[in-house]
Amino acid sequence: MPENRKAAAKVEPLRKTRPCPECGKPSNREHYPFCSNRCREVDLSRWLTGSYAIPVADDETKADYPDEEN
């Protein structure tokens, strides 16, 4: 029976560890894809302050408001 317990205890993680996008340390399962709560909050802060932005082409904005071109 002890052999079965050892085999069951050797569970592979769902995701492979990847480098943290903020500091490069291995990611932590609890804070994935970051290594710590600090790195996760730094990233969130950058999104909230506008440091990160998703680029939008001019053609896409004109397609949203076709009546305003005239």
Coordinates of N, CA and C in Angstrom, one line a residue:
M1 N 0.8 -1.2 0.0 CA 0.0 0.0 0.0 C 0.8 1.3 0.0
P2 N 2.0 1.4 0.7 CA 2.8 2.6 0.7 C 3.2 3.0 -0.7
E3 N 3.5 2.0 -1.6 CA 3.9 2.3 -2.9 C 2.8 3.0 -3.7
N4 N 1.6 2.7 -3.5 CA 0.5 3.4 -4.2 C 0.4 4.8 -3.7
R5 N 0.6 5.1 -2.5 CA 0.6 6.4 -1.9 C 1.7 7.3 -2.5
K6 N 2.8 6.7 -2.7 CA 3.9 7.5 -3.3 C 3.6 7.8 -4.7
A7 N 3.0 6.9 -5.5 CA 2.7 7.1 -6.8 C 1.6 8.2 -6.9
A8 N 0.6 8.2 -6.0 CA -0.4 9.2 -6.0 C 0.1 10.5 -5.6
A9 N 1.1 10.6 -4.8 CA 1.6 11.8 -4.3 C 2.4 12.5 -5.4
K10 N 2.8 11.8 -6.4 CA 3.6 12.4 -7.5 C 2.7 12.8 -8.6
V11 N 2.0 13.9 -8.4 CA 1.1 14.5 -9.4 C 1.7 15.6 -10.2
E12 N 1.6 15.6 -11.5 CA 2.2 16.6 -12.3 C 1.3 17.8 -12.2
P13 N 1.8 19.0 -12.2 CA 1.0 20.2 -12.2 C 0.2 20.4 -13.5
L14 N -0.9 21.1 -13.5 CA -1.7 21.3 -14.7 C -0.9 22.1 -15.7
R15 N -0.2 23.1 -15.3 CA 0.6 23.9 -16.2 C 2.1 23.9 -15.9
K16 N 2.9 24.0 -16.9 CA 4.3 24.0 -16.6 C 4.6 25.4 -16.1
T17 N 5.6 25.5 -15.2 CA 6.0 26.8 -14.7 C 6.6 27.6 -15.8
R18 N 6.3 28.9 -15.9 CA 6.8 29.8 -16.9 C 7.5 30.9 -16.2
P19 N 8.3 31.7 -16.8 CA 8.9 32.8 -16.2 C 7.9 33.9 -15.9
C20 N 8.0 34.5 -14.8 CA 7.1 35.6 -14.4 C 7.2 36.7 -15.4
P21 N 6.2 37.3 -16.0 CA 6.3 38.4 -16.9 C 6.9 39.7 -16.3
E22 N 6.9 39.8 -15.0 CA 7.4 41.0 -14.4 C 8.9 40.9 -14.0
C23 N 9.3 39.8 -13.4 CA 10.7 39.7 -12.9 C 11.5 38.5 -13.4
G24 N 10.8 37.5 -14.1 CA 11.5 36.4 -14.7 C 11.7 35.2 -13.8
K25 N 11.3 35.3 -12.5 CA 11.4 34.1 -11.7 C 10.3 33.1 -12.1
P26 N 10.5 31.8 -11.7 CA 9.5 30.8 -12.1 C 8.1 31.2 -11.5
S27 N 7.1 30.9 -12.3 CA 5.7 31.3 -11.8 C 5.3 30.4 -10.7
N28 N 4.3 30.9 -9.9 CA 3.7 30.2 -8.8 C 2.3 29.8 -9.1
R29 N 1.9 28.6 -8.8 CA 0.6 28.1 -9.1 C -0.5 29.0 -8.6
E30 N -0.3 29.6 -7.4 CA -1.4 30.4 -6.8 C -1.5 31.7 -7.5
H31 N -0.4 32.3 -8.1 CA -0.5 33.6 -8.7 C -0.2 33.5 -10.2
Y32 N -0.4 32.4 -10.8 CA -0.1 32.1 -12.2 C -0.7 33.2 -13.1
P33 N 0.0 33.8 -14.0 CA 1.4 33.4 -14.5 C 2.5 34.2 -13.8
F34 N 2.2 34.8 -12.7 CA 3.2 35.6 -11.9 C 3.8 34.7 -10.9
C35 N 4.9 35.2 -10.3 CA 5.6 34.4 -9.2 C 5.0 34.8 -7.8
S36 N 4.4 35.9 -7.7 CA 4.0 36.4 -6.4 C 2.8 37.4 -6.5
N37 N 2.2 37.7 -5.4 CA 1.1 38.6 -5.4 C 1.7 40.0 -5.8
R38 N 2.9 40.3 -5.4 CA 3.5 41.6 -5.7 C 3.6 41.8 -7.2
C39 N 4.1 40.9 -7.9 CA 4.2 41.0 -9.4 C 2.8 41.1 -10.0
R40 N 1.9 40.3 -9.5 CA 0.5 40.4 -10.0 C -0.1 41.8 -9.9
E41 N 0.1 42.4 -8.7 CA -0.4 43.7 -8.4 C 0.3 44.8 -9.2
V42 N 1.6 44.6 -9.5 CA 2.4 45.6 -10.3 C 1.8 45.6 -11.7
D43 N 1.5 44.4 -12.3 CA 0.9 44.3 -13.6 C -0.5 44.9 -13.6
L44 N -1.3 44.6 -12.6 CA -2.6 45.2 -12.6 C -2.6 46.7 -12.5
S45 N -1.7 47.2 -11.7 CA -1.5 48.7 -11.6 C -1.1 49.3 -13.0
R46 N -0.3 48.6 -13.7 CA 0.1 49.1 -15.1 C -1.1 49.2 -16.0
W47 N -2.0 48.2 -15.9 CA -3.2 48.2 -16.7 C -4.1 49.3 -16.3
L48 N -4.3 49.5 -15.0 CA -5.2 50.5 -14.5 C -4.8 51.9 -14.7
T49 N -3.4 52.2 -14.8 CA -2.9 53.5 -15.0 C -2.7 53.8 -16.5
G50 N -3.0 52.9 -17.3 CA -2.9 53.1 -18.8 C -1.5 52.9 -19.3
S51 N -0.6 52.3 -18.6 CA 0.7 52.0 -19.1 C 0.7 51.0 -20.2
Y52 N -0.3 50.1 -20.1 CA -0.5 49.1 -21.1 C -1.8 49.5 -21.8
A53 N -1.8 49.4 -23.1 CA -3.0 49.7 -23.9 C -3.1 48.8 -25.1
I54 N -4.3 48.5 -25.5 CA -4.5 47.6 -26.7 C -4.6 48.6 -27.9
P55 N -3.7 48.5 -28.9 CA -3.7 49.4 -30.0 C -5.0 49.2 -30.8
V56 N -5.5 50.4 -31.3 CA -6.7 50.4 -32.2 C -6.3 51.1 -33.4
A57 N -6.6 50.5 -34.6 CA -6.4 51.2 -35.9 C -7.5 52.2 -36.1
D58 N -7.2 53.2 -36.9 CA -8.2 54.3 -37.2 C -9.4 53.7 -38.0
D59 N -9.1 52.7 -38.8 CA -10.2 52.1 -39.6 C -11.3 51.5 -38.7
E60 N -10.8 50.9 -37.6 CA -11.7 50.2 -36.7 C -12.6 51.2 -36.0
T61 N -12.1 52.4 -35.6 CA -12.9 53.4 -34.9 C -13.9 54.0 -35.9
K62 N -13.6 54.2 -37.1 CA -14.5 54.7 -38.1 C -15.6 53.7 -38.4
A63 N -15.4 52.5 -38.3 CA -16.4 51.4 -38.6 C -17.4 51.4 -37.5
D64 N -17.1 51.9 -36.3 CA -18.0 51.9 -35.2 C -19.0 53.1 -35.3
Y65 N -18.6 54.2 -36.0 CA -19.5 55.3 -36.1 C -19.6 55.8 -37.6
P66 N -20.3 55.0 -38.4 CA -20.3 55.3 -39.9 C -21.1 56.6 -40.2
D67 N -22.1 57.0 -39.4 CA -22.9 58.1 -39.7 C -22.2 59.5 -39.4
E68 N -21.2 59.5 -38.6 CA -20.5 60.7 -38.2 C -19.4 61.1 -39.3
E69 N -19.2 60.4 -40.3 CA -18.2 60.7 -41.3 C -18.6 62.0 -42.1
N70 N -19.8 62.3 -42.3 CA -20.3 63.4 -43.1 C -20.2 64.7 -42.3

